[in-house]
mmCIF file of C-alpha atoms in Angstrom:
data_model
loop_
_atom_site.group_PDB
_atom_site.id
_atom_site.type_symbol
_atom_site.label_atom_id
_atom_site.label_comp_id
_atom_site.label_asym_id
_atom_site.label_seq_id
_atom_site.Cartn_x
_atom_site.Cartn_y
_atom_site.Cartn_z
ATOM 1 C CA UNK A 1 64.908 17.026 21.415
ATOM 2 C CA UNK A 2 64.642 19.615 18.207
ATOM 3 C CA UNK A 3 60.710 18.871 17.665
ATOM 4 C CA UNK A 4 60.938 21.753 14.138
ATOM 5 C CA UNK A 5 64.121 21.707 12.541
ATOM 6 C CA UNK A 6 63.974 24.338 9.916
ATOM 7 C CA UNK A 7 67.295 24.645 7.377
ATOM 8 C CA UNK A 8 67.654 26.950 4.736
ATOM 9 C CA UNK A 9 64.120 27.078 4.003
ATOM 10 C CA UNK A 10 63.316 29.403 0.723
ATOM 11 C CA UNK A 11 59.762 30.684 -0.829
ATOM 12 C CA UNK A 12 59.682 32.673 -4.293
ATOM 13 C CA UNK A 13 56.360 32.787 -5.371
ATOM 14 C CA UNK A 14 55.498 33.175 -8.785
ATOM 15 C CA UNK A 15 55.305 36.677 -9.047
ATOM 16 C CA UNK A 16 59.107 36.558 -8.381
ATOM 17 C CA UNK A 17 58.171 37.475 -4.737
ATOM 18 C CA UNK A 18 60.709 35.945 -2.216
ATOM 19 C CA UNK A 19 58.881 36.057 1.007
ATOM 20 C CA UNK A 20 61.849 33.466 2.654
ATOM 21 C CA UNK A 21 65.324 33.646 1.945
ATOM 22 C CA UNK A 22 66.877 30.898 3.769
ATOM 23 C CA UNK A 23 66.403 30.673 7.005
ATOM 24 C CA UNK A 24 67.533 28.175 9.291
ATOM 25 C CA UNK A 25 66.170 27.887 12.965
ATOM 26 C CA UNK A 26 65.020 24.928 15.594
ATOM 27 C CA UNK A 27 62.156 24.662 18.017
ATOM 28 C CA UNK A 28 62.695 22.394 20.999
ATOM 29 C CA UNK A 29 59.722 20.101 22.035
ATOM 30 C CA UNK A 30 57.619 21.487 25.150
ATOM 31 C CA UNK A 31 58.869 25.403 23.906
ATOM 32 C CA UNK A 32 56.913 28.479 23.211
ATOM 33 C CA UNK A 33 58.959 29.876 20.518
ATOM 34 C CA UNK A 34 57.447 33.029 19.423
ATOM 35 C CA UNK A 35 57.733 34.483 15.968
ATOM 36 C CA UNK A 36 58.490 37.991 15.614
ATOM 37 C CA UNK A 37 58.458 40.338 12.684
ATOM 38 C CA UNK A 38 56.574 43.747 11.079
ATOM 39 C CA UNK A 39 53.748 42.481 8.946
ATOM 40 C CA UNK A 40 55.469 41.172 5.378
ATOM 41 C CA UNK A 41 58.268 39.478 7.027
ATOM 42 C CA UNK A 42 57.424 35.933 6.392
ATOM 43 C CA UNK A 43 56.093 34.608 9.943
ATOM 44 C CA UNK A 44 52.235 33.472 7.968
ATOM 45 C CA UNK A 45 54.615 32.190 5.026
ATOM 46 C CA UNK A 46 56.903 29.760 7.971
ATOM 47 C CA UNK A 47 53.675 29.052 9.637
ATOM 48 C CA UNK A 48 51.766 27.757 6.369
ATOM 49 C CA UNK A 49 54.849 25.621 5.306
ATOM 50 C CA UNK A 50 55.453 24.457 8.465
ATOM 51 C CA UNK A 51 51.992 22.895 8.569
ATOM 52 C CA UNK A 52 51.995 21.886 5.138
ATOM 53 C CA UNK A 53 49.293 24.385 3.695
ATOM 54 C CA UNK A 54 52.211 25.326 1.433
ATOM 55 C CA UNK A 55 55.753 24.077 -0.186
ATOM 56 C CA UNK A 56 58.411 25.347 -0.188
ATOM 57 C CA UNK A 57 60.752 26.169 -3.131
ATOM 58 C CA UNK A 58 63.671 24.270 -1.291
ATOM 59 C CA UNK A 59 64.747 23.673 2.051
ATOM 60 C CA UNK A 60 64.653 21.011 4.947
ATOM 61 C CA UNK A 61 61.521 21.022 7.376
ATOM 62 C CA UNK A 62 61.440 18.178 9.689
ATOM 63 C CA UNK A 63 58.458 18.232 12.593
ATOM 64 C CA UNK A 64 58.586 15.357 14.767
ATOM 65 C CA UNK A 65 60.699 13.192 12.516
ATOM 66 C CA UNK A 66 59.126 13.724 9.384
ATOM 67 C CA UNK A 67 60.242 15.820 6.450
ATOM 68 C CA UNK A 68 57.868 17.988 4.512
ATOM 69 C CA UNK A 69 56.638 18.220 1.966
ATOM 70 C CA UNK A 70 57.181 14.225 1.433
ATOM 71 C CA UNK A 71 55.636 13.224 4.256
ATOM 72 C CA UNK A 72 53.214 15.983 5.000
ATOM 73 C CA UNK A 73 50.733 13.222 5.511
ATOM 74 C CA UNK A 74 51.821 12.470 8.724
ATOM 75 C CA UNK A 75 53.226 15.856 9.933
ATOM 76 C CA UNK A 76 49.350 17.053 9.477
ATOM 77 C CA UNK A 77 48.449 14.328 12.028
ATOM 78 C CA UNK A 78 50.868 15.553 14.967
ATOM 79 C CA UNK A 79 50.394 19.924 14.192
ATOM 80 C CA UNK A 80 47.446 22.109 14.523
ATOM 81 C CA UNK A 81 46.936 25.158 13.293
ATOM 82 C CA UNK A 82 44.856 28.304 14.972
ATOM 83 C CA UNK A 83 43.989 30.748 12.570
ATOM 84 C CA UNK A 84 42.743 34.159 13.640
ATOM 85 C CA UNK A 85 39.652 34.165 11.816
ATOM 86 C CA UNK A 86 38.295 30.735 13.094
ATOM 87 C CA UNK A 87 34.201 30.990 12.912
ATOM 88 C CA UNK A 88 33.001 28.088 14.300
ATOM 89 C CA UNK A 89 29.582 26.572 13.926
ATOM 90 C CA UNK A 90 27.673 29.225 14.844
ATOM 91 C CA UNK A 91 24.314 27.333 15.638
ATOM 92 C CA UNK A 92 26.158 24.314 17.456
ATOM 93 C CA UNK A 93 26.949 24.777 21.324
ATOM 94 C CA UNK A 94 30.536 24.897 22.265
ATOM 95 C CA UNK A 95 30.465 21.066 23.211
ATOM 96 C CA UNK A 96 28.990 20.215 20.053
ATOM 97 C CA UNK A 97 31.952 22.534 17.687
ATOM 98 C CA UNK A 98 34.619 19.959 19.953
ATOM 99 C CA UNK A 99 32.868 17.126 19.364
ATOM 100 C CA UNK A 100 32.511 17.711 16.093
ATOM 101 C CA UNK A 101 36.121 18.420 15.383
ATOM 102 C CA UNK A 102 36.904 15.512 17.890
ATOM 103 C CA UNK A 103 34.824 12.785 15.357
ATOM 104 C CA UNK A 104 36.825 13.929 12.145
ATOM 105 C CA UNK A 105 39.831 12.752 14.279
ATOM 106 C CA UNK A 106 38.310 9.921 15.848
ATOM 107 C CA UNK A 107 39.224 11.115 19.252
ATOM 108 C CA UNK A 108 35.634 11.482 20.916
ATOM 109 C CA UNK A 109 36.602 10.168 24.407
ATOM 110 C CA UNK A 110 39.012 13.136 24.670
ATOM 111 C CA UNK A 111 36.341 15.760 24.502
ATOM 112 C CA UNK A 112 35.453 15.919 28.562
ATOM 113 C CA UNK A 113 39.242 16.026 29.099
ATOM 114 C CA UNK A 114 39.485 19.058 26.703
ATOM 115 C CA UNK A 115 36.931 21.050 27.737
ATOM 116 C CA UNK A 116 37.851 20.491 31.526
ATOM 117 C CA UNK A 117 41.861 21.299 30.508
ATOM 118 C CA UNK A 118 40.544 24.379 29.102
ATOM 119 C CA UNK A 119 37.976 25.637 31.359
ATOM 120 C CA UNK A 120 35.573 25.261 28.975
ATOM 121 C CA UNK A 121 32.981 23.252 31.394
ATOM 122 C CA UNK A 122 30.304 26.409 32.347
ATOM 123 C CA UNK A 123 30.608 27.716 28.839
ATOM 124 C CA UNK A 124 29.673 24.113 26.846
ATOM 125 C CA UNK A 125 26.083 24.655 26.450
ATOM 126 C CA UNK A 126 26.265 28.019 25.032
ATOM 127 C CA UNK A 127 25.969 28.590 21.618
ATOM 128 C CA UNK A 128 28.967 29.604 19.572
ATOM 129 C CA UNK A 129 27.525 32.436 18.009
ATOM 130 C CA UNK A 130 26.753 33.556 22.233
ATOM 131 C CA UNK A 131 30.538 34.110 23.086
ATOM 132 C CA UNK A 132 32.737 36.393 23.409
ATOM 133 C CA UNK A 133 36.229 36.835 21.518
ATOM 134 C CA UNK A 134 38.240 35.597 24.122
ATOM 135 C CA UNK A 135 36.072 32.296 24.711
ATOM 136 C CA UNK A 136 35.972 31.761 21.099
ATOM 137 C CA UNK A 137 39.548 31.474 20.665
ATOM 138 C CA UNK A 138 39.751 29.636 23.442
ATOM 139 C CA UNK A 139 37.082 26.966 21.782
ATOM 140 C CA UNK A 140 39.248 27.011 18.246
ATOM 141 C CA UNK A 141 41.998 26.157 20.237
ATOM 142 C CA UNK A 142 40.187 22.842 21.733
ATOM 143 C CA UNK A 143 38.656 22.252 18.705
ATOM 144 C CA UNK A 144 42.381 21.574 17.533
ATOM 145 C CA UNK A 145 43.873 19.984 21.005
ATOM 146 C CA UNK A 146 40.831 16.592 20.241
ATOM 147 C CA UNK A 147 43.431 15.781 17.268
ATOM 148 C CA UNK A 148 45.904 14.889 20.287
ATOM 149 C CA UNK A 149 49.111 17.413 18.672
ATOM 150 C CA UNK A 150 52.408 17.557 19.533
ATOM 151 C CA UNK A 151 52.512 21.366 17.844
ATOM 152 C CA UNK A 152 50.395 23.768 17.689
ATOM 153 C CA UNK A 153 50.677 27.037 15.519
ATOM 154 C CA UNK A 154 48.906 30.457 16.836
ATOM 155 C CA UNK A 155 49.212 32.851 14.472
ATOM 156 C CA UNK A 156 48.148 36.325 15.915
ATOM 157 C CA UNK A 157 45.655 34.154 18.534
ATOM 158 C CA UNK A 158 45.117 37.298 20.957
ATOM 159 C CA UNK A 159 44.110 40.328 18.139
ATOM 160 C CA UNK A 160 41.294 42.241 18.569
ATOM 161 C CA UNK A 161 41.041 41.132 22.428
ATOM 162 C CA UNK A 162 40.035 42.891 25.563
ATOM 163 C CA UNK A 163 43.391 43.113 28.191
ATOM 164 C CA UNK A 164 41.210 40.380 30.551
ATOM 165 C CA UNK A 165 40.795 38.301 27.700
ATOM 166 C CA UNK A 166 44.173 38.228 26.502
ATOM 167 C CA UNK A 167 45.851 37.211 30.354
ATOM 168 C CA UNK A 168 43.217 35.080 29.653
ATOM 169 C CA UNK A 169 44.503 33.235 26.894
ATOM 170 C CA UNK A 170 48.314 33.953 28.214
ATOM 171 C CA UNK A 171 47.203 31.130 30.792
ATOM 172 C CA UNK A 172 45.771 28.874 28.106
ATOM 173 C CA UNK A 173 49.208 28.899 26.395
ATOM 174 C CA UNK A 174 50.791 28.188 29.532
ATOM 175 C CA UNK A 175 48.618 25.290 30.258
ATOM 176 C CA UNK A 176 49.076 24.435 26.673
ATOM 177 C CA UNK A 177 53.029 24.124 27.930
ATOM 178 C CA UNK A 178 52.355 22.134 30.926
ATOM 179 C CA UNK A 179 50.979 19.517 28.640
ATOM 180 C CA UNK A 180 54.339 19.748 26.770
ATOM 181 C CA UNK A 181 52.801 20.826 23.359
ATOM 182 C CA UNK A 182 54.990 23.038 21.422
ATOM 183 C CA UNK A 183 53.708 26.304 20.640
ATOM 184 C CA UNK A 184 54.735 28.038 17.835
ATOM 185 C CA UNK A 185 53.214 31.750 18.258
ATOM 186 C CA UNK A 186 53.084 34.841 15.791
ATOM 187 C CA UNK A 187 52.768 37.957 17.167
ATOM 188 C CA UNK A 188 52.940 41.922 17.003
ATOM 189 C CA UNK A 189 52.685 41.902 20.962
ATOM 190 C CA UNK A 190 55.963 42.087 22.327
ATOM 191 C CA UNK A 191 54.418 42.264 26.121
ATOM 192 C CA UNK A 192 52.871 38.326 25.070
ATOM 193 C CA UNK A 193 56.080 37.481 23.832
ATOM 194 C CA UNK A 194 58.386 38.493 26.511
ATOM 195 C CA UNK A 195 55.698 36.881 28.727
ATOM 196 C CA UNK A 196 55.359 33.351 27.494
ATOM 197 C CA UNK A 197 58.281 32.929 24.960
ATOM 198 C CA UNK A 198 61.093 30.355 26.275
ATOM 199 C CA UNK A 199 62.398 31.798 22.988
ATOM 200 C CA UNK A 200 61.892 34.409 20.052
ATOM 201 C CA UNK A 201 63.086 34.314 16.408
ATOM 202 C CA UNK A 202 62.885 38.090 14.659
ATOM 203 C CA UNK A 203 62.720 37.848 11.005
ATOM 204 C CA UNK A 204 62.812 40.484 9.064
ATOM 205 C CA UNK A 205 61.916 40.605 4.766
ATOM 206 C CA UNK A 206 62.705 36.899 4.661
ATOM 207 C CA UNK A 207 65.275 36.947 6.345
ATOM 208 C CA UNK A 208 66.112 35.090 10.537
ATOM 209 C CA UNK A 209 67.866 38.318 12.150
ATOM 210 C CA UNK A 210 68.054 36.493 15.927
ATOM 211 C CA UNK A 211 67.257 33.599 17.951
ATOM 212 C CA UNK A 212 67.261 34.426 21.287
ATOM 213 C CA UNK A 213 65.367 33.987 24.616
ATOM 214 C CA UNK A 214 63.690 37.335 25.130
ATOM 215 C CA UNK A 215 65.763 38.159 28.401
ATOM 216 C CA UNK A 216 69.121 37.901 26.403
ATOM 217 C CA UNK A 217 67.813 40.069 23.356
ATOM 218 C CA UNK A 218 66.699 42.827 26.181
ATOM 219 C CA UNK A 219 70.296 42.384 27.567
ATOM 220 C CA UNK A 220 71.914 42.872 24.281
ATOM 221 C CA UNK A 221 70.408 46.151 23.346
ATOM 222 C CA UNK A 222 69.868 47.129 27.378
ATOM 223 C CA UNK A 223 66.553 47.694 27.706
ATOM 224 C CA UNK A 224 64.326 46.863 30.573
ATOM 225 C CA UNK A 225 61.468 45.020 28.341
ATOM 226 C CA UNK A 226 61.467 43.494 25.142
ATOM 227 C CA UNK A 227 59.240 46.013 23.160
ATOM 228 C CA UNK A 228 62.180 48.522 23.492
ATOM 229 C CA UNK A 229 64.656 46.343 22.870
ATOM 230 C CA UNK A 230 62.731 44.934 19.463
ATOM 231 C CA UNK A 231 62.376 48.031 18.172
ATOM 232 C CA UNK A 232 66.161 49.112 18.810
ATOM 233 C CA UNK A 233 66.666 45.990 16.445
ATOM 234 C CA UNK A 234 64.137 47.398 13.901
ATOM 235 C CA UNK A 235 66.196 50.581 14.013
ATOM 236 C CA UNK A 236 69.262 49.129 13.796
ATOM 237 C CA UNK A 237 68.147 46.798 10.954
ATOM 238 C CA UNK A 238 66.596 50.229 9.402
ATOM 239 C CA UNK A 239 70.170 52.319 9.480
ATOM 240 C CA UNK A 240 72.069 49.921 8.469
ATOM 241 C CA UNK A 241 70.386 49.831 5.369
ATOM 242 C CA UNK A 242 70.503 53.591 4.723
#
């Protein structure tokens, strides 16, 4: 089942910049879909449109059967976005931060379940400001999960984290998949995409260039890892422009 359907999606800003130029793709229920592309390619713009922060210029967007922008009020009930800049309430504990968001969703009864599933029990009494970067990201995801979303958007979730914290967050993303939550992941870390993604979408200058599994992309370019395959694709695109 396609949980996300995007067809001929355009975003043209008032200054004339074409951020998205007719992109189309689908994301299946329970899938980890990883969006790859250089800075300015259109990754964040796409996430903002899918999460109803931005309105598209034109095109079709359907999430969990609801059309954007007409049914954004319903889409917001089934999606959550975890931004890089999530700060939390610094003087509140981990539990208090999660409870705050649970009250907004009227899902306070889910707090204990989320704390257990995200392995936050031993940290629940710590103040948010005392946490490491990796734990702060985990709490940010917990605050989104109490809304019981079907889709979670993660925009560069491991940027700035040390290797151990990154691996811990990878395990968390795998946990989300086991919970049947569709994960839409934008990242610059190709090892991350290779490890986690069921499917990758490569966007370049506002256009979708490739949709495939990591292994298919590696096979196409005869490379042993996704990073080398991706770099080969980027070199091919640049050579075609010259």
